[in-house]
PDB file of N, CA and C in Angstrom:
ATOM      1  N   UNK J  19       0.813  -1.250   0.010  1.00  0.00           N
ATOM      2  CA  UNK J  19       0.008  -0.113   0.011  1.00  0.00           C
ATOM      3  C   UNK J  19       0.982   1.249  -0.014  1.00  0.00           C
ATOM      4  N   UNK J  20       0.429   2.248  -0.780  1.00  0.00           N
ATOM      5  CA  UNK J  20       1.115   3.461  -0.809  1.00  0.00           C
ATOM      6  C   UNK J  20       0.906   4.291   0.570  1.00  0.00           C
ATOM      7  N   UNK J  21       1.883   5.066   0.930  1.00  0.00           N
ATOM      8  CA  UNK J  21       1.552   5.741   2.274  1.00  0.00           C
ATOM      9  C   UNK J  21       0.573   6.793   2.066  1.00  0.00           C
ATOM     10  N   UNK J  22       0.297   7.211   0.899  1.00  0.00           N
ATOM     11  CA  UNK J  22      -0.731   8.144   0.599  1.00  0.00           C
ATOM     12  C   UNK J  22      -2.080   7.658   0.906  1.00  0.00           C
ATOM     13  N   UNK J  23      -2.402   6.367   0.563  1.00  0.00           N
ATOM     14  CA  UNK J  23      -3.696   5.962   0.860  1.00  0.00           C
ATOM     15  C   UNK J  23      -3.797   5.546   2.221  1.00  0.00           C
ATOM     16  N   UNK J  24      -2.667   5.238   2.931  1.00  0.00           N
ATOM     17  CA  UNK J  24      -2.688   5.026   4.289  1.00  0.00           C
ATOM     18  C   UNK J  24      -3.105   6.185   5.193  1.00  0.00           C
ATOM     19  N   UNK J  25      -2.449   7.182   4.880  1.00  0.00           N
ATOM     20  CA  UNK J  25      -2.821   8.518   5.513  1.00  0.00           C
ATOM     21  C   UNK J  25      -4.252   8.964   5.266  1.00  0.00           C
ATOM     22  N   UNK J  26      -4.568   8.694   4.071  1.00  0.00           N
ATOM     23  CA  UNK J  26      -5.929   9.358   3.601  1.00  0.00           C
ATOM     24  C   UNK J  26      -7.050   8.536   4.257  1.00  0.00           C
ATOM     25  N   UNK J  27      -6.974   7.414   4.756  1.00  0.00           N
ATOM     26  CA  UNK J  27      -8.029   6.720   5.349  1.00  0.00           C
ATOM     27  C   UNK J  27      -8.464   7.257   6.701  1.00  0.00           C
ATOM     28  N   UNK J  28      -7.526   8.127   7.398  1.00  0.00           N
ATOM     29  CA  UNK J  28      -7.722   8.695   8.657  1.00  0.00           C
ATOM     30  C   UNK J  28      -8.674   9.903   8.518  1.00  0.00           C
ATOM     31  N   UNK J  29      -8.932  10.348   7.354  1.00  0.00           N
ATOM     32  CA  UNK J  29      -9.761  11.559   7.024  1.00  0.00           C
ATOM     33  C   UNK J  29     -11.060  11.186   6.366  1.00  0.00           C
ATOM     34  N   UNK J  30     -12.117  11.837   6.772  1.00  0.00           N
ATOM     35  CA  UNK J  30     -13.508  11.551   6.320  1.00  0.00           C
ATOM     36  C   UNK J  30     -13.662  12.319   4.875  1.00  0.00           C
ATOM     37  N   UNK J  31     -12.986  13.492   4.823  1.00  0.00           N
ATOM     38  CA  UNK J  31     -13.181  14.312   3.839  1.00  0.00           C
ATOM     39  C   UNK J  31     -11.934  14.639   2.990  1.00  0.00           C
ATOM     40  N   UNK J  32     -11.941  14.853   1.748  1.00  0.00           N
ATOM     41  CA  UNK J  32     -10.603  15.100   0.843  1.00  0.00           C
ATOM     42  C   UNK J  32     -10.117  16.378   1.244  1.00  0.00           C
ATOM     43  N   UNK J  33     -10.815  17.366   1.551  1.00  0.00           N
ATOM     44  CA  UNK J  33     -10.336  18.665   1.835  1.00  0.00           C
ATOM     45  C   UNK J  33      -9.570  18.681   3.313  1.00  0.00           C
ATOM     46  N   UNK J  34      -9.951  17.749   4.180  1.00  0.00           N
ATOM     47  CA  UNK J  34      -9.081  17.677   5.398  1.00  0.00           C
ATOM     48  C   UNK J  34      -7.694  17.104   5.192  1.00  0.00           C
ATOM     49  N   UNK J  35      -7.799  16.128   4.245  1.00  0.00           N
ATOM     50  CA  UNK J  35      -6.478  15.496   3.714  1.00  0.00           C
ATOM     51  C   UNK J  35      -5.642  16.558   3.112  1.00  0.00           C
ATOM     52  N   UNK J  36      -6.122  17.475   2.378  1.00  0.00           N
ATOM     53  CA  UNK J  36      -5.366  18.512   1.595  1.00  0.00           C
ATOM     54  C   UNK J  36      -4.854  19.473   2.795  1.00  0.00           C
ATOM     55  N   UNK J  37      -5.724  19.734   3.863  1.00  0.00           N
ATOM     56  CA  UNK J  37      -5.104  20.639   4.863  1.00  0.00           C
ATOM     57  C   UNK J  37      -4.012  19.950   5.605  1.00  0.00           C
ATOM     58  N   UNK J  38      -4.081  18.698   5.768  1.00  0.00           N
ATOM     59  CA  UNK J  38      -2.888  17.909   6.353  1.00  0.00           C
ATOM     60  C   UNK J  38      -1.730  18.056   5.526  1.00  0.00           C
ATOM     61  N   UNK J  39      -1.789  17.763   4.242  1.00  0.00           N
ATOM     62  CA  UNK J  39      -0.683  17.963   3.489  1.00  0.00           C
ATOM     63  C   UNK J  39      -0.131  19.271   3.529  1.00  0.00           C
ATOM     64  N   UNK J  40      -0.866  20.376   3.538  1.00  0.00           N
ATOM     65  CA  UNK J  40      -0.509  21.787   3.763  1.00  0.00           C
ATOM     66  C   UNK J  40       0.215  21.935   5.017  1.00  0.00           C
ATOM     67  N   UNK J  41      -0.141  21.392   6.115  1.00  0.00           N
ATOM     68  CA  UNK J  41       0.507  21.412   7.355  1.00  0.00           C
ATOM     69  C   UNK J  41       1.870  20.720   7.306  1.00  0.00           C
ATOM     70  N   UNK J  42       1.981  19.664   6.622  1.00  0.00           N
ATOM     71  CA  UNK J  42       3.165  18.914   6.444  1.00  0.00           C
ATOM     72  C   UNK J  42       4.190  19.834   5.698  1.00  0.00           C
ATOM     73  N   UNK J  43       3.720  20.500   4.606  1.00  0.00           N
ATOM     74  CA  UNK J  43       4.664  21.309   3.848  1.00  0.00           C
ATOM     75  C   UNK J  43       5.192  22.529   4.697  1.00  0.00           C
ATOM     76  N   UNK J  44       4.149  23.127   5.342  1.00  0.00           N
ATOM     77  CA  UNK J  44       4.581  24.296   6.171  1.00  0.00           C
ATOM     78  C   UNK J  44       5.563  23.934   7.287  1.00  0.00           C
ATOM     79  N   UNK J  45       5.364  22.852   7.917  1.00  0.00           N
ATOM     80  CA  UNK J  45       6.284  22.469   9.047  1.00  0.00           C
ATOM     81  C   UNK J  45       7.682  22.038   8.425  1.00  0.00           C
ATOM     82  N   UNK J  46       7.763  21.511   7.270  1.00  0.00           N
ATOM     83  CA  UNK J  46       9.073  21.405   6.697  1.00  0.00           C
ATOM     84  C   UNK J  46       9.702  22.587   6.242  1.00  0.00           C
ATOM     85  N   UNK J  47       8.963  23.638   5.816  1.00  0.00           N
ATOM     86  CA  UNK J  47       9.429  24.867   5.444  1.00  0.00           C
ATOM     87  C   UNK J  47       9.894  25.751   6.656  1.00  0.00           C
ATOM     88  N   UNK J  48       9.206  25.554   7.691  1.00  0.00           N
ATOM     89  CA  UNK J  48       9.593  26.246   9.077  1.00  0.00           C
ATOM     90  C   UNK J  48      10.889  25.508   9.598  1.00  0.00           C
ATOM     91  N   UNK J  49      10.931  24.165   9.401  1.00  0.00           N
ATOM     92  CA  UNK J  49      12.179  23.557   9.789  1.00  0.00           C
ATOM     93  C   UNK J  49      13.391  23.933   9.043  1.00  0.00           C
ATOM     94  N   UNK J  50      13.134  23.986   7.689  1.00  0.00           N
ATOM     95  CA  UNK J  50      14.314  24.473   6.742  1.00  0.00           C
ATOM     96  C   UNK J  50      14.783  26.010   7.185  1.00  0.00           C
ATOM     97  N   UNK J  51      13.809  26.898   7.434  1.00  0.00           N
ATOM     98  CA  UNK J  51      14.019  28.208   7.645  1.00  0.00           C
ATOM     99  C   UNK J  51      14.778  28.374   9.023  1.00  0.00           C
ATOM    100  N   UNK J  52      14.436  27.573   9.966  1.00  0.00           N
ATOM    101  CA  UNK J  52      15.201  27.484  11.332  1.00  0.00           C
ATOM    102  C   UNK J  52      16.524  26.910  11.144  1.00  0.00           C
ATOM    103  N   UNK J  53      16.841  26.001  10.257  1.00  0.00           N
ATOM    104  CA  UNK J  53      18.173  25.332  10.082  1.00  0.00           C
ATOM    105  C   UNK J  53      18.930  26.583   9.297  1.00  0.00           C
ATOM    106  N   UNK J  54      18.343  27.111   8.320  1.00  0.00           N
ATOM    107  CA  UNK J  54      19.202  28.106   7.750  1.00  0.00           C
ATOM    108  C   UNK J  54      19.518  29.217   8.604  1.00  0.00           C
ATOM    109  N   UNK J  55      18.664  29.696   9.600  1.00  0.00           N
ATOM    110  CA  UNK J  55      18.780  30.623  10.583  1.00  0.00           C
ATOM    111  C   UNK J  55      19.957  30.300  11.594  1.00  0.00           C
ATOM    112  N   UNK J  56      19.936  29.021  11.901  1.00  0.00           N
ATOM    113  CA  UNK J  56      20.986  28.420  12.872  1.00  0.00           C
ATOM    114  C   UNK J  56      22.238  28.472  12.455  1.00  0.00           C
ATOM    115  N   UNK J  57      22.414  28.540  11.012  1.00  0.00           N
ATOM    116  CA  UNK J  57      23.774  28.514  10.441  1.00  0.00           C
ATOM    117  C   UNK J  57      24.400  29.924  10.337  1.00  0.00           C
ATOM    118  N   UNK J  58      23.838  30.774  10.961  1.00  0.00           N
ATOM    119  CA  UNK J  58      24.421  32.086  11.289  1.00  0.00           C
ATOM    120  C   UNK J  58      24.267  33.232  10.129  1.00  0.00           C
ATOM    121  N   UNK J  59      23.057  33.415   9.694  1.00  0.00           N
ATOM    122  CA  UNK J  59      22.990  34.604   8.903  1.00  0.00           C
ATOM    123  C   UNK J  59      22.992  35.807   9.803  1.00  0.00           C
ATOM    124  N   UNK J  60      23.964  36.548   9.685  1.00  0.00           N
ATOM    125  CA  UNK J  60      24.168  37.775  10.658  1.00  0.00           C
ATOM    126  C   UNK J  60      23.549  38.992   9.992  1.00  0.00           C
ATOM    127  N   UNK J  61      22.859  38.808   8.781  1.00  0.00           N
ATOM    128  CA  UNK J  61      22.206  40.070   8.230  1.00  0.00           C
ATOM    129  C   UNK J  61      20.906  40.253   8.979  1.00  0.00           C
ATOM    130  N   UNK J  62      20.724  41.562   9.429  1.00  0.00           N
ATOM    131  CA  UNK J  62      19.624  41.836  10.320  1.00  0.00           C
ATOM    132  C   UNK J  62      18.294  41.654   9.469  1.00  0.00           C
ATOM    133  N   UNK J  63      18.288  42.148   8.349  1.00  0.00           N
ATOM    134  CA  UNK J  63      17.199  41.891   7.355  1.00  0.00           C
ATOM    135  C   UNK J  63      16.633  40.504   7.339  1.00  0.00           C
ATOM    136  N   UNK J  64      17.544  39.630   6.959  1.00  0.00           N
ATOM    137  CA  UNK J  64      17.285  38.272   6.884  1.00  0.00           C
ATOM    138  C   UNK J  64      16.694  37.535   8.199  1.00  0.00           C
ATOM    139  N   UNK J  65      17.244  37.982   9.307  1.00  0.00           N
ATOM    140  CA  UNK J  65      16.927  37.559  10.635  1.00  0.00           C
ATOM    141  C   UNK J  65      15.425  37.921  10.881  1.00  0.00           C
ATOM    142  N   UNK J  66      15.151  39.282  10.677  1.00  0.00           N
ATOM    143  CA  UNK J  66      13.851  39.654  10.764  1.00  0.00           C
ATOM    144  C   UNK J  66      12.810  39.065   9.854  1.00  0.00           C
ATOM    145  N   UNK J  67      13.244  38.747   8.604  1.00  0.00           N
ATOM    146  CA  UNK J  67      12.391  38.216   7.715  1.00  0.00           C
ATOM    147  C   UNK J  67      12.016  36.743   8.016  1.00  0.00           C
ATOM    148  N   UNK J  68      13.116  36.022   8.566  1.00  0.00           N
ATOM    149  CA  UNK J  68      12.732  34.652   9.043  1.00  0.00           C
ATOM    150  C   UNK J  68      11.903  34.664  10.106  1.00  0.00           C
ATOM    151  N   UNK J  69      11.973  35.514  11.012  1.00  0.00           N
ATOM    152  CA  UNK J  69      11.090  35.609  12.142  1.00  0.00           C
ATOM    153  C   UNK J  69       9.620  35.934  11.775  1.00  0.00           C
ATOM    154  N   UNK J  70       9.485  36.902  10.749  1.00  0.00           N
ATOM    155  CA  UNK J  70       8.252  37.189  10.267  1.00  0.00           C
ATOM    156  C   UNK J  70       7.487  35.930   9.571  1.00  0.00           C
ATOM    157  N   UNK J  71       8.428  35.228   8.849  1.00  0.00           N
ATOM    158  CA  UNK J  71       7.857  34.089   8.005  1.00  0.00           C
ATOM    159  C   UNK J  71       7.579  32.875   9.126  1.00  0.00           C
ATOM    160  N   UNK J  72       8.262  32.773  10.185  1.00  0.00           N
ATOM    161  CA  UNK J  72       8.097  31.820  11.290  1.00  0.00           C
ATOM    162  C   UNK J  72       6.556  32.091  11.770  1.00  0.00           C
ATOM    163  N   UNK J  73       6.347  33.275  12.183  1.00  0.00           N
ATOM    164  CA  UNK J  73       5.058  33.796  12.801  1.00  0.00           C
ATOM    165  C   UNK J  73       3.837  33.543  11.767  1.00  0.00           C
ATOM    166  N   UNK J  74       4.129  33.916  10.480  1.00  0.00           N
ATOM    167  CA  UNK J  74       3.138  33.645   9.544  1.00  0.00           C
ATOM    168  C   UNK J  74       2.854  32.232   9.248  1.00  0.00           C
ATOM    169  N   UNK J  75       3.908  31.336   9.192  1.00  0.00           N
ATOM    170  CA  UNK J  75       3.623  29.984   8.975  1.00  0.00           C
ATOM    171  C   UNK J  75       2.890  29.295   9.999  1.00  0.00           C
ATOM    172  N   UNK J  76       3.322  29.785  11.330  1.00  0.00           N
ATOM    173  CA  UNK J  76       2.853  29.328  12.541  1.00  0.00           C
ATOM    174  C   UNK J  76       1.251  29.548  12.627  1.00  0.00           C
ATOM    175  N   UNK J  77       0.869  30.894  12.120  1.00  0.00           N
ATOM    176  CA  UNK J  77      -0.490  31.243  12.171  1.00  0.00           C
ATOM    177  C   UNK J  77      -1.303  30.317  11.010  1.00  0.00           C
ATOM    178  N   UNK J  78      -0.612  30.041   9.875  1.00  0.00           N
ATOM    179  CA  UNK J  78      -1.383  29.170   8.822  1.00  0.00           C
ATOM    180  C   UNK J  78      -1.534  27.788   9.375  1.00  0.00           C
ATOM    181  N   UNK J  79      -0.550  27.357  10.063  1.00  0.00           N
ATOM    182  CA  UNK J  79      -0.566  25.950  10.641  1.00  0.00           C
ATOM    183  C   UNK J  79      -1.713  25.820  11.579  1.00  0.00           C
ATOM    184  N   UNK J  80      -1.878  26.761  12.526  1.00  0.00           N
ATOM    185  CA  UNK J  80      -3.025  26.826  13.492  1.00  0.00           C
ATOM    186  C   UNK J  80      -4.348  26.966  12.750  1.00  0.00           C
ATOM    187  N   UNK J  81      -4.463  27.871  11.763  1.00  0.00           N
ATOM    188  CA  UNK J  81      -5.768  27.794  11.030  1.00  0.00           C
ATOM    189  C   UNK J  81      -6.132  26.556  10.285  1.00  0.00           C
ATOM    190  N   UNK J  82      -4.920  25.838   9.802  1.00  0.00           N
ATOM    191  CA  UNK J  82      -5.258  24.730   9.025  1.00  0.00           C
ATOM    192  C   UNK J  82      -5.729  23.662   9.926  1.00  0.00           C
ATOM    193  N   UNK J  83      -5.110  23.501  11.357  1.00  0.00           N
ATOM    194  CA  UNK J  83      -5.509  22.519  12.243  1.00  0.00           C
ATOM    195  C   UNK J  83      -6.918  22.824  12.613  1.00  0.00           C
ATOM    196  N   UNK J  84      -7.342  24.080  12.873  1.00  0.00           N
ATOM    197  CA  UNK J  84      -8.677  24.355  13.193  1.00  0.00           C
ATOM    198  C   UNK J  84      -9.662  23.985  12.131  1.00  0.00           C
ATOM    199  N   UNK J  85      -9.225  24.152  10.795  1.00  0.00           N
ATOM    200  CA  UNK J  85     -10.155  23.875   9.582  1.00  0.00           C
ATOM    201  C   UNK J  85     -10.235  22.285   9.645  1.00  0.00           C
ATOM    202  N   UNK J  86      -9.246  21.690   9.915  1.00  0.00           N
ATOM    203  CA  UNK J  86      -9.350  20.085   9.935  1.00  0.00           C
ATOM    204  C   UNK J  86     -10.276  19.620  11.135  1.00  0.00           C
ATOM    205  N   UNK J  87     -10.222  20.321  12.214  1.00  0.00           N
ATOM    206  CA  UNK J  87     -11.164  20.071  13.337  1.00  0.00           C
ATOM    207  C   UNK J  87     -12.543  20.279  12.920  1.00  0.00           C
ATOM    208  N   UNK J  88     -12.795  21.342  12.341  1.00  0.00           N
ATOM    209  CA  UNK J  88     -14.165  21.767  11.971  1.00  0.00           C
ATOM    210  C   UNK J  88     -14.738  20.933  11.085  1.00  0.00           C
ATOM    211  N   UNK J  89     -13.914  20.636  10.083  1.00  0.00           N
ATOM    212  CA  UNK J  89     -14.568  19.875   9.000  1.00  0.00           C
ATOM    213  C   UNK J  89     -14.715  18.435   9.435  1.00  0.00           C
ATOM    214  N   UNK J  90     -13.843  17.728  10.212  1.00  0.00           N
ATOM    215  CA  UNK J  90     -14.004  16.457  10.702  1.00  0.00           C
ATOM    216  C   UNK J  90     -15.032  16.341  11.713  1.00  0.00           C
ATOM    217  N   UNK J  91     -14.997  17.135  12.644  1.00  0.00           N
ATOM    218  CA  UNK J  91     -16.046  17.029  13.727  1.00  0.00           C
ATOM    219  C   UNK J  91     -17.393  17.498  13.541  1.00  0.00           C
ATOM    220  N   UNK J  92     -17.501  18.676  12.950  1.00  0.00           N
ATOM    221  CA  UNK J  92     -18.728  19.333  12.736  1.00  0.00           C
ATOM    222  C   UNK J  92     -19.510  18.904  11.553  1.00  0.00           C
ATOM    223  N   UNK J  93     -18.805  18.992  10.401  1.00  0.00           N
ATOM    224  CA  UNK J  93     -19.500  18.806   9.001  1.00  0.00           C
ATOM    225  C   UNK J  93     -19.545  17.254   8.671  1.00  0.00           C
TER     226      UNK J  93
END
């Protein structure tokens, strides 16, 4: 069995599965941004940009989790 179908069976709706994939992509982007930041970018503009992107991606992750909860539990 493909891992795609194994994960998909945990969700009732296809849109919830798509939100889950979006969460996985955003977490991987967050991880890569933090790794790049840890390697010592000393440019103040880049540090501020990485911080802003971390906050933005964190917000979208929370919104996606709320979206999955609403779609799976209520609808």
